[in-house]
PDB file of C-alpha atoms and ligand atoms in Angstrom:
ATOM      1  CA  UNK A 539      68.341 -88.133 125.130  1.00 60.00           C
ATOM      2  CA  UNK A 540      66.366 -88.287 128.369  1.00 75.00           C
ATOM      3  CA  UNK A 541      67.652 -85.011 130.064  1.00 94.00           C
ATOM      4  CA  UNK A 542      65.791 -81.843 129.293  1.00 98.00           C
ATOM      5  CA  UNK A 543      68.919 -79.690 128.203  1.00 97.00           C
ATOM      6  CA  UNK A 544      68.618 -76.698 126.659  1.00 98.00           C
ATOM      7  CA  UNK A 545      71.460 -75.998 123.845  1.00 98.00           C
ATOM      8  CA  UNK A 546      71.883 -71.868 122.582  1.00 98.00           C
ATOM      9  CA  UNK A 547      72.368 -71.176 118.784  1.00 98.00           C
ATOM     10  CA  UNK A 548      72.491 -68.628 116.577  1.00 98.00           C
ATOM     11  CA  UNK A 549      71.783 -68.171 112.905  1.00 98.00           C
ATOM     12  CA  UNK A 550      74.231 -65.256 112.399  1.00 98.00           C
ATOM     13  CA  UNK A 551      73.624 -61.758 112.715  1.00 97.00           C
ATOM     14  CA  UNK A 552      71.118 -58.805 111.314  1.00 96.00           C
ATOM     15  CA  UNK A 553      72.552 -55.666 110.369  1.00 95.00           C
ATOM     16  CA  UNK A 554      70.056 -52.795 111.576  1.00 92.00           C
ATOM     17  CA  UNK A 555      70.030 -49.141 112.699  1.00 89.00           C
ATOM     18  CA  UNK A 556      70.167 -48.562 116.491  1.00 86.00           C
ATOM     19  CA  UNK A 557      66.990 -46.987 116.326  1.00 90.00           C
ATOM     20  CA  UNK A 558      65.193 -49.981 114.928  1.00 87.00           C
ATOM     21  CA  UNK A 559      65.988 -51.945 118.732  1.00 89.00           C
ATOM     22  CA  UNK A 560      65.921 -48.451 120.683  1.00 89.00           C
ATOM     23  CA  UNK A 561      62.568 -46.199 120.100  1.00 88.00           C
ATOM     24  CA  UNK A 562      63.727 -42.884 119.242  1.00 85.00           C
ATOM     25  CA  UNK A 563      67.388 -42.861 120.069  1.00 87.00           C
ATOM     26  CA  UNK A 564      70.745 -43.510 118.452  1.00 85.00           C
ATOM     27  CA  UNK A 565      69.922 -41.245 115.338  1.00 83.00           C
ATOM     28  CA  UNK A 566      70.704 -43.079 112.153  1.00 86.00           C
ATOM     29  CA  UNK A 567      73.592 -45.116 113.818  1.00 92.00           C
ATOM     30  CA  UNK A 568      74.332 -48.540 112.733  1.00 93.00           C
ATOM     31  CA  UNK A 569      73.718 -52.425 114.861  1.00 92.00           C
ATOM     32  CA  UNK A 570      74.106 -55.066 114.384  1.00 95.00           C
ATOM     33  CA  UNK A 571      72.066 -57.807 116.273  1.00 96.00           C
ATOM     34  CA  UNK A 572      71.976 -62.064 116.972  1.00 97.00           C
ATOM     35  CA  UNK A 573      69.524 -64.066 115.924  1.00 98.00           C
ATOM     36  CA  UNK A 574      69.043 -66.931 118.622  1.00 98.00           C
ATOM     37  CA  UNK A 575      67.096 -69.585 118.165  1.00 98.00           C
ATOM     38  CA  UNK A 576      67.483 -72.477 121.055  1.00 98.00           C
ATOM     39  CA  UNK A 577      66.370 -76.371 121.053  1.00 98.00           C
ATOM     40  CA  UNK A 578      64.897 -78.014 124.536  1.00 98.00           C
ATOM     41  CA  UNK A 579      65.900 -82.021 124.649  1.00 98.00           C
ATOM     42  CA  UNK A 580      63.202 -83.975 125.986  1.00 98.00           C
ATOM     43  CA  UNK A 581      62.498 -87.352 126.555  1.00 97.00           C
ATOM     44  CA  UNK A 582      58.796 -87.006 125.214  1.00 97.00           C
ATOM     45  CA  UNK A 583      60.277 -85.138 121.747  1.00 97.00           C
ATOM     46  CA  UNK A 584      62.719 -82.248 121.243  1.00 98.00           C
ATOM     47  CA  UNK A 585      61.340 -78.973 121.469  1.00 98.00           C
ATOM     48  CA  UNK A 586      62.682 -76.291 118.905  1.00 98.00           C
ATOM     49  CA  UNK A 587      62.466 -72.599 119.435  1.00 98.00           C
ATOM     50  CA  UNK A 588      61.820 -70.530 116.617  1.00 98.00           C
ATOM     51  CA  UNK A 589      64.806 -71.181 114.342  1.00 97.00           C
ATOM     52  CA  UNK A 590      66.305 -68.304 113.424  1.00 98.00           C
ATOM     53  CA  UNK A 591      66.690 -66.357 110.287  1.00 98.00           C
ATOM     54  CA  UNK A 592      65.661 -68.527 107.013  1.00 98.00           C
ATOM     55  CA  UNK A 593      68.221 -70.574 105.458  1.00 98.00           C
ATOM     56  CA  UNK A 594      67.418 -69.239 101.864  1.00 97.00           C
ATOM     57  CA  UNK A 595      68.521 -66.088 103.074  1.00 97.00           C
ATOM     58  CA  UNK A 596      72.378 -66.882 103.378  1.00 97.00           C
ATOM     59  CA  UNK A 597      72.136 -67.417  99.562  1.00 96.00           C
ATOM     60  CA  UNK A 598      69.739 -64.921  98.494  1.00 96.00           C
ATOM     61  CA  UNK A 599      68.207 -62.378 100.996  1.00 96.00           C
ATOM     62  CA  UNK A 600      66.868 -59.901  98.881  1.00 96.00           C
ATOM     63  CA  UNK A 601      65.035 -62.990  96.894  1.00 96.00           C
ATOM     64  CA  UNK A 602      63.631 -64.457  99.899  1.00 96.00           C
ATOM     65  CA  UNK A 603      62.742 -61.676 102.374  1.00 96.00           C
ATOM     66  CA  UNK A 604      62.450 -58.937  99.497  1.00 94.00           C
ATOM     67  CA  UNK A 605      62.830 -54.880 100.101  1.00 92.00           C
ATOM     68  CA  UNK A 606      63.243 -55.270 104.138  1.00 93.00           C
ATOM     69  CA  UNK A 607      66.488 -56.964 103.286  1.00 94.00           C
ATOM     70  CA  UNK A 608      68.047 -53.482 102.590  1.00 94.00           C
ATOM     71  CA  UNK A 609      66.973 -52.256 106.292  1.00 90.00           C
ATOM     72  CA  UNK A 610      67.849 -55.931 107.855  1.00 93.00           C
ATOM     73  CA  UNK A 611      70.174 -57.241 106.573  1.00 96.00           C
ATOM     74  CA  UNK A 612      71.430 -60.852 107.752  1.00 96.00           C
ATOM     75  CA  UNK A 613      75.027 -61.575 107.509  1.00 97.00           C
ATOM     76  CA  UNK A 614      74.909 -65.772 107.619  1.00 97.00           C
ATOM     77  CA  UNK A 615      76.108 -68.577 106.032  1.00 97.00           C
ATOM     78  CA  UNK A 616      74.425 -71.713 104.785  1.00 96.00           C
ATOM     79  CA  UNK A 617      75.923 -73.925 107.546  1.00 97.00           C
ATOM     80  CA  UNK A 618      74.498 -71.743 109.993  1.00 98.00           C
ATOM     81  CA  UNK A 619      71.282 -72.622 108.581  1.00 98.00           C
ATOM     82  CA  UNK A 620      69.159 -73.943 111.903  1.00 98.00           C
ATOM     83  CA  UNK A 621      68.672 -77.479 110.334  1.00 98.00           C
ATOM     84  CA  UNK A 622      72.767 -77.655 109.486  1.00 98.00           C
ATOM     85  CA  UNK A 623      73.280 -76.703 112.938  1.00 98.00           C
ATOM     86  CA  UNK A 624      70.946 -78.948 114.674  1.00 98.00           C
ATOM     87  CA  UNK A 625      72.430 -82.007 112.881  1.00 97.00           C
ATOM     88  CA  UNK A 626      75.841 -80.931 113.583  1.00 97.00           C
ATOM     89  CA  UNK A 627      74.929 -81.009 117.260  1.00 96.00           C
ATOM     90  CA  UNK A 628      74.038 -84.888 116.929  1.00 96.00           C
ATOM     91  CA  UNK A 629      70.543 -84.077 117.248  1.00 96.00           C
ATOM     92  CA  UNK A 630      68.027 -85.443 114.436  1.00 97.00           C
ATOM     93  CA  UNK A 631      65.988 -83.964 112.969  1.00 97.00           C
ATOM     94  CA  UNK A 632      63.080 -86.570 113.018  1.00 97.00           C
ATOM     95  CA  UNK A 633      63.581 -86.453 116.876  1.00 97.00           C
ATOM     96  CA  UNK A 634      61.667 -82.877 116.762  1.00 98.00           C
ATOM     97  CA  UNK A 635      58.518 -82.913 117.947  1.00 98.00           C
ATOM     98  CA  UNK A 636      57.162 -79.542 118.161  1.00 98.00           C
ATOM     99  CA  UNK A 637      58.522 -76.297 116.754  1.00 98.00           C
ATOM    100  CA  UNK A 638      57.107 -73.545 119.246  1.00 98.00           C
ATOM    101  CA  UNK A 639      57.142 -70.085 117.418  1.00 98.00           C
ATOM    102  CA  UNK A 640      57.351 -66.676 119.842  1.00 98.00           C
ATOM    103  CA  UNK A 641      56.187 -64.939 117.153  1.00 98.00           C
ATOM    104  CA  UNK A 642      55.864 -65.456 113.653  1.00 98.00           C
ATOM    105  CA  UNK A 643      58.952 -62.052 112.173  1.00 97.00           C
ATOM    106  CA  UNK A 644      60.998 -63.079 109.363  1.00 97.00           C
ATOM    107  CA  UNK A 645      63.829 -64.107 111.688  1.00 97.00           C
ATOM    108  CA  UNK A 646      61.965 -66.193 113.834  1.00 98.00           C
ATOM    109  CA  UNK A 647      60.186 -68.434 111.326  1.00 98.00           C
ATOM    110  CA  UNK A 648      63.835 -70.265 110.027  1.00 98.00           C
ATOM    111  CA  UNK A 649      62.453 -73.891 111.506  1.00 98.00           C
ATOM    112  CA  UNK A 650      59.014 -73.569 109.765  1.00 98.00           C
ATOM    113  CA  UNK A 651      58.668 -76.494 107.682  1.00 98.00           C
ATOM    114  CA  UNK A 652      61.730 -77.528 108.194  1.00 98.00           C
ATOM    115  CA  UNK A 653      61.289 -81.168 110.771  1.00 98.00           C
ATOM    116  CA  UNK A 654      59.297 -83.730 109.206  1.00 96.00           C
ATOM    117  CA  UNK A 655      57.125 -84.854 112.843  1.00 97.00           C
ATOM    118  CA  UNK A 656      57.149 -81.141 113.975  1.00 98.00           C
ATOM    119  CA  UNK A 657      53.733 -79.493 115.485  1.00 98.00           C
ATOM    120  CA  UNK A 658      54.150 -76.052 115.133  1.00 98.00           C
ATOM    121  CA  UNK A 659      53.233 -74.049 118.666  1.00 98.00           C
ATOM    122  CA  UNK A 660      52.091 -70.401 117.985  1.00 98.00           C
ATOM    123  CA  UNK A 661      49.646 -67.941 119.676  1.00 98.00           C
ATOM    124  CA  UNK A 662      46.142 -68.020 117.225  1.00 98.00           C
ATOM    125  CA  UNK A 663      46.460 -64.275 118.050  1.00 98.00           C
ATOM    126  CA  UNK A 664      49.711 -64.250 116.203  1.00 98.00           C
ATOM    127  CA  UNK A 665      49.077 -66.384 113.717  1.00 98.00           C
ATOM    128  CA  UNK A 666      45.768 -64.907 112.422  1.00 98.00           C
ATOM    129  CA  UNK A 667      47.190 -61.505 112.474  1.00 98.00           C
ATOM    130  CA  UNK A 668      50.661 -62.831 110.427  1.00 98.00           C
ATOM    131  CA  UNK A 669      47.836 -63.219 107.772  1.00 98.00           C
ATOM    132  CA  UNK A 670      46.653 -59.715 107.852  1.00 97.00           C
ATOM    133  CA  UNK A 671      49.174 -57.430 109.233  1.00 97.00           C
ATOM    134  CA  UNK A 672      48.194 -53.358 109.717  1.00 97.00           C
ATOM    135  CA  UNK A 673      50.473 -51.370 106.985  1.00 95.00           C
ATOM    136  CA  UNK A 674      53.498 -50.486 109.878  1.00 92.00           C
ATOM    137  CA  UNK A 675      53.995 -54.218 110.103  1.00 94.00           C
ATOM    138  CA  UNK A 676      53.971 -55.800 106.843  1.00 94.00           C
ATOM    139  CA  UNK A 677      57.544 -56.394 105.487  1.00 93.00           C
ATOM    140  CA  UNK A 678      58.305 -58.159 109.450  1.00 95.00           C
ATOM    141  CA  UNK A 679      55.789 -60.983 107.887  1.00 97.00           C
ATOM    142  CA  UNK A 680      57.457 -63.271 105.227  1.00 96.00           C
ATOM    143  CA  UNK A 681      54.383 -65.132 104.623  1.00 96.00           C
ATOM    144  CA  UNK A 682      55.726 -67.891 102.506  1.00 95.00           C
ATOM    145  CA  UNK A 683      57.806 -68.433 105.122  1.00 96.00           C
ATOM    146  CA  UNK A 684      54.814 -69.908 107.428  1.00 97.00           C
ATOM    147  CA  UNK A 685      51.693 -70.200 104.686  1.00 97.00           C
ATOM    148  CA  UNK A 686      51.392 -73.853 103.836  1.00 95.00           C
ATOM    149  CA  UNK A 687      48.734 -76.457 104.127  1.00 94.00           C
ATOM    150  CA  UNK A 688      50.809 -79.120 104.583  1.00 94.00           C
ATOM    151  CA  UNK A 689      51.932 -77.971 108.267  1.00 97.00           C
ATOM    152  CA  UNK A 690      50.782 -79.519 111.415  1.00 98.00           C
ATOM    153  CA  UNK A 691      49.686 -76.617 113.862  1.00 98.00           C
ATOM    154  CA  UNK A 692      48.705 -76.159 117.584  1.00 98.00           C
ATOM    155  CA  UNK A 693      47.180 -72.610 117.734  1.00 98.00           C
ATOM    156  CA  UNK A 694      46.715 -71.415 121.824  1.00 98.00           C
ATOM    157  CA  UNK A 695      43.698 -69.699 122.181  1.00 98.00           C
ATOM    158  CA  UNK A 696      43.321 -66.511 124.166  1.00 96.00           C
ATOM    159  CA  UNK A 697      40.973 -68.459 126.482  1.00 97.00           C
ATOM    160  CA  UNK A 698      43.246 -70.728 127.714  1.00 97.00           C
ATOM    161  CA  UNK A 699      45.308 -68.547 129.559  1.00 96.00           C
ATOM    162  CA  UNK A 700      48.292 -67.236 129.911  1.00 97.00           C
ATOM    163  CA  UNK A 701      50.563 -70.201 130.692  1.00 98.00           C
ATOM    164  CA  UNK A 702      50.676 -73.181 128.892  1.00 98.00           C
ATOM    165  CA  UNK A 703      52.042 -76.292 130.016  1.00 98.00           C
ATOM    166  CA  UNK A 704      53.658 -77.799 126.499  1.00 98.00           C
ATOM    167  CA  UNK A 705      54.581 -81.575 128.229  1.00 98.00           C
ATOM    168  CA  UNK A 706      52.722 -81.051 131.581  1.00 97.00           C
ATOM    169  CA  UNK A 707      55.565 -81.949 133.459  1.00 97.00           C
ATOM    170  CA  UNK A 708      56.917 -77.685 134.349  1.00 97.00           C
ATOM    171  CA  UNK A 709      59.863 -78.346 132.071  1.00 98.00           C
ATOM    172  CA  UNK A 710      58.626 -75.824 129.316  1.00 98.00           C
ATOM    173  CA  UNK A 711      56.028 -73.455 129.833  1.00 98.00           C
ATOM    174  CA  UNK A 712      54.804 -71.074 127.148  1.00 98.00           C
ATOM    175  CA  UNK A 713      54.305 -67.840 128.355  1.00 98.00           C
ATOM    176  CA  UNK A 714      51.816 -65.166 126.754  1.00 98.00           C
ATOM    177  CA  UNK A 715      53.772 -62.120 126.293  1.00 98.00           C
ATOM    178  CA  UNK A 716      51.804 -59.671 123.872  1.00 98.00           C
ATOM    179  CA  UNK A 717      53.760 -55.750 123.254  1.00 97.00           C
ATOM    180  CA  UNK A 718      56.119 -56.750 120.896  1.00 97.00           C
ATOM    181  CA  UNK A 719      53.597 -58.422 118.382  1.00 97.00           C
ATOM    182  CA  UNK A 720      50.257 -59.055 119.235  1.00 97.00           C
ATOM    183  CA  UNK A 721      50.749 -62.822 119.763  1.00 98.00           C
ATOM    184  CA  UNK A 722      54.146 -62.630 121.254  1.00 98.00           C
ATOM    185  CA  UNK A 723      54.827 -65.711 123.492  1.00 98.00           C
ATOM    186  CA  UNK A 724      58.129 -66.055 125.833  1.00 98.00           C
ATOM    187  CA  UNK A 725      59.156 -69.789 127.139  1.00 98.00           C
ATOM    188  CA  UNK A 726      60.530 -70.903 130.338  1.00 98.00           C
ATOM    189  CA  UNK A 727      62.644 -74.013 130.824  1.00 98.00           C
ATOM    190  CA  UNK A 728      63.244 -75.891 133.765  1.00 98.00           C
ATOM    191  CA  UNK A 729      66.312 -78.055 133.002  1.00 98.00           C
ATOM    192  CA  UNK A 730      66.946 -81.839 134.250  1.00 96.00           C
ATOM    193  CA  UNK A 731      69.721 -80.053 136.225  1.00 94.00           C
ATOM    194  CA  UNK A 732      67.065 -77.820 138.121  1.00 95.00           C
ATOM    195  CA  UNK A 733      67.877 -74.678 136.481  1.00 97.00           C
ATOM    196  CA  UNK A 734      65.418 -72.069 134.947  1.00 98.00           C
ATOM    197  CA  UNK A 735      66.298 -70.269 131.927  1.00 98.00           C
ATOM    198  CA  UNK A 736      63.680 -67.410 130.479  1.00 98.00           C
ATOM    199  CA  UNK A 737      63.690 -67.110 126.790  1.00 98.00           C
ATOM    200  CA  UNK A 738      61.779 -63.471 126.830  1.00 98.00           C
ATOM    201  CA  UNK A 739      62.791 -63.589 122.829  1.00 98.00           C
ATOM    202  CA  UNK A 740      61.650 -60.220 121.810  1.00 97.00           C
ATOM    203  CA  UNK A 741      59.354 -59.525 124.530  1.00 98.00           C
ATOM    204  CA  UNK A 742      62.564 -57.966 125.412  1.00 97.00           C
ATOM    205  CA  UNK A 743      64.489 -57.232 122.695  1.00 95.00           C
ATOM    206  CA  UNK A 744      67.750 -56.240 124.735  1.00 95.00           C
ATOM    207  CA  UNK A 745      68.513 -56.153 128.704  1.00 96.00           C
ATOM    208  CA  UNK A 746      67.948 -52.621 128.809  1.00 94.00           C
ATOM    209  CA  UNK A 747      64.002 -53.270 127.852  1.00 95.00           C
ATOM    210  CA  UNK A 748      64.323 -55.986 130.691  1.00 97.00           C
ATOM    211  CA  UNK A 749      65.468 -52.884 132.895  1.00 96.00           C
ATOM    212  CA  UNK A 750      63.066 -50.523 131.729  1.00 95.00           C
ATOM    213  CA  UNK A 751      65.562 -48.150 130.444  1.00 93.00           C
ATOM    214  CA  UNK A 752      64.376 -48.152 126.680  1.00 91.00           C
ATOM    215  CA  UNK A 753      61.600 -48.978 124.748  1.00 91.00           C
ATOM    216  CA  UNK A 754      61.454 -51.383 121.902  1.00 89.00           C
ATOM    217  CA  UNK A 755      61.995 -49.886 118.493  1.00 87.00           C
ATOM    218  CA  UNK A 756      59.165 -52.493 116.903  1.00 87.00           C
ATOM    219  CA  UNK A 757      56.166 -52.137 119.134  1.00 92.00           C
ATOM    220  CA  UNK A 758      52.526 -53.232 118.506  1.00 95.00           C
ATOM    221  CA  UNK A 759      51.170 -51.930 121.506  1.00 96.00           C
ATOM    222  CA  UNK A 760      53.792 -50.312 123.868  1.00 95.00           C
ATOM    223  CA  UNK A 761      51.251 -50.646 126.716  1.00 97.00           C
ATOM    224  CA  UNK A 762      51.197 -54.434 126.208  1.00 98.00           C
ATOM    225  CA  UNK A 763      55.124 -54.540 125.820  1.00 97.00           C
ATOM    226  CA  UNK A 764      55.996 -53.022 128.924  1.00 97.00           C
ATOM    227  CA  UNK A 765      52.923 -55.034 131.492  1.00 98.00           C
ATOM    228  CA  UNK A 766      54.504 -58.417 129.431  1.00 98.00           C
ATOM    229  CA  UNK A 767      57.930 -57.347 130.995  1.00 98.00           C
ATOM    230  CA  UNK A 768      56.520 -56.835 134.433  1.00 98.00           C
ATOM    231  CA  UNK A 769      54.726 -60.317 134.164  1.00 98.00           C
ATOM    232  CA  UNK A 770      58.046 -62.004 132.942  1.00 98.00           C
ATOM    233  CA  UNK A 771      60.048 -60.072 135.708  1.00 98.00           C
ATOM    234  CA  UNK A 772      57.132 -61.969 138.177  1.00 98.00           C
ATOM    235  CA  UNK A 773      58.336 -65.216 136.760  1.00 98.00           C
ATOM    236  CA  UNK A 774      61.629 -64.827 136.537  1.00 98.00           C
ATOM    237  CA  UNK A 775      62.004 -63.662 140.250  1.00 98.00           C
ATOM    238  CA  UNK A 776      59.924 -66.558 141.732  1.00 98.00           C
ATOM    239  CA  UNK A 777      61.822 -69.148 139.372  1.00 98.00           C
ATOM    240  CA  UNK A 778      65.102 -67.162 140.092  1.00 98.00           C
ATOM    241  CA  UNK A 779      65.605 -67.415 135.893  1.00 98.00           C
ATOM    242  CA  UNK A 780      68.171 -66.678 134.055  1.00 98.00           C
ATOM    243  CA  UNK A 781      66.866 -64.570 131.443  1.00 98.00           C
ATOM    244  CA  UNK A 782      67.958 -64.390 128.209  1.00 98.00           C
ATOM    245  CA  UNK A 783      67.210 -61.611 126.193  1.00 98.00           C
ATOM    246  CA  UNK A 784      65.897 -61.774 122.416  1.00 97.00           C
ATOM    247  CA  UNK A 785      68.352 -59.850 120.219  1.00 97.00           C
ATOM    248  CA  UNK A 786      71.428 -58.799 122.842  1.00 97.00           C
ATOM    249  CA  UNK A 787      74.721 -58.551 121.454  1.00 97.00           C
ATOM    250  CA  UNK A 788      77.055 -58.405 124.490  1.00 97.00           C
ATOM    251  CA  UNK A 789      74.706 -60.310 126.376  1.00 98.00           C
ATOM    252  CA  UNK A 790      74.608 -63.089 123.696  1.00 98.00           C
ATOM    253  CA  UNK A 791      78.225 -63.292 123.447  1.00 98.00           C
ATOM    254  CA  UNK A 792      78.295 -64.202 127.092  1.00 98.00           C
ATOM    255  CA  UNK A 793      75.642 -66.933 127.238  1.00 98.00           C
ATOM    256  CA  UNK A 794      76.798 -70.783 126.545  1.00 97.00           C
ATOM    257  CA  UNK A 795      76.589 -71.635 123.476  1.00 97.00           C
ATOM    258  CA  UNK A 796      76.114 -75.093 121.509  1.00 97.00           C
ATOM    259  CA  UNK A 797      77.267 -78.168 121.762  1.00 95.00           C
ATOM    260  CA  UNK A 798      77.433 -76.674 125.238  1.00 96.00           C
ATOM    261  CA  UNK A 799      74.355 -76.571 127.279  1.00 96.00           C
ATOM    262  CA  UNK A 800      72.247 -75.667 130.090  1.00 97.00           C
TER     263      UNK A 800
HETATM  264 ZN1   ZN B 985      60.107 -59.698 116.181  1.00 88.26          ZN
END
């Protein structure tokens, strides 16, 4: 593949209360969300984005993610596991070169371990605290899911900004993002056919974060979430983005979706 394409998946759903997406509203009404997860073609090595909700959990949720099954609850099957569907998309699996994490919640983490020549991108920010999470966080780290010596990592420090560059050719550009988690990153992709797409992932959870209408339900610092939005709303407006939103049901059934692409 030598275009830089950018192909839309999903690893099934989460069910979830309405309040767990929308602080403080929707009482104890029912949602149920998407779990994207996306892979950037490149002619340097494919790029994969997060990867979804774990494939162990189609089988066995409550075995794999433990009590926080019972709050979310994924719905998926084992073909919709993010290395069935990449294969089924006629892209190999050896041909990944880098899985780049937005944050390291138990459905984000479903490509961990999971490409044999993958570097895996992550915020040290987010990555340290995934180690040590404060009690309010806990069950949204899986820590199996990422804790293992025999993974190739490329931590981002702090220091070296907010942007970073992942071929050095503008095609896909990490984006610091903090609110959400402490090490949140978003990604921006600049297509071979001149389009930009932002991933905000769940810097904003929904459009209506995007808009500033609602806050997130999972916040580490709500301060942080909201100033990430207004950087990513910088971005998008100078790149003239689409922006695609990290958990948003009507939106996601809109978007193109795989083997389709952008
Ligand atoms: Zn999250």
């Amino acid at each position: 593949m030598t275009d830089v394409r950018l192909y839309m998946f999903d690893t099934g759903i989460l069910k979830c209360k309405y309040h767990d997406i929308y602080l403080n509203q929707g009482g104890d009404s029912d949602l149920d969300i998407p779990v994207p997860f996306f892979v950037i073609t490149h002619p340097k090595g494919n790029v994969v984005i997060d990867g979804g909700t774990p494939v162990e959990c189609a089988t066995d949720a409550m075995g794999h993610w433990g009590k926080v099954a019972e709050f979310f609850t994924p719905v998926m099957t084992a073909d919709q596991g993010c290395v069935a569907q990449i294969e089924a998309a006629g892209i190999a699996p050896e041909s990944v070169r880098y899985v780049v994490l937005s944050h390291l919640h138990l459905d984000h983490v479903g490509a961990v371990g999971r490409f044999p020549n993958a570097t895996h991108v992550v915020q040290r920010t987010e990555y340290e605290y995934a180690f040590a999470p404060d009690w309010f966080a806990v069950l949204a780290y899986v820590r199996k899911d990422f804790d293992n010596p025999a993974l190739t990592w490329l931590l981002l420090e702090d220091s070296w900004g907010d942007f970073y560059d992942l071929y050095g050719d503008g095609s896909i550009i990490l984006i610091r993002s903090p609110g959400h988690t402490c090490g949140h990153q978003s990604i921006l992709v600049r297509t071979s056919a001149g389009q930009h797409v932002l991933l905000a992932v769940d810097a904003a959870d929904t459009m209506d974060h995007w808009e500033e209408r609602a806050l997130p339900g999972a916040l580490h610092s709500a301060i942080d979430a909201v100033r990430s939005v207004r950087k990513l709303r910088a971005v998008a407006a100078k790149t003239d983005a689409l922006v695609v939103a990290g958990h948003d049901g009507p939106q996601w059934a809109a978007l193109r979706k795989a083997p389709e692409f952008y």
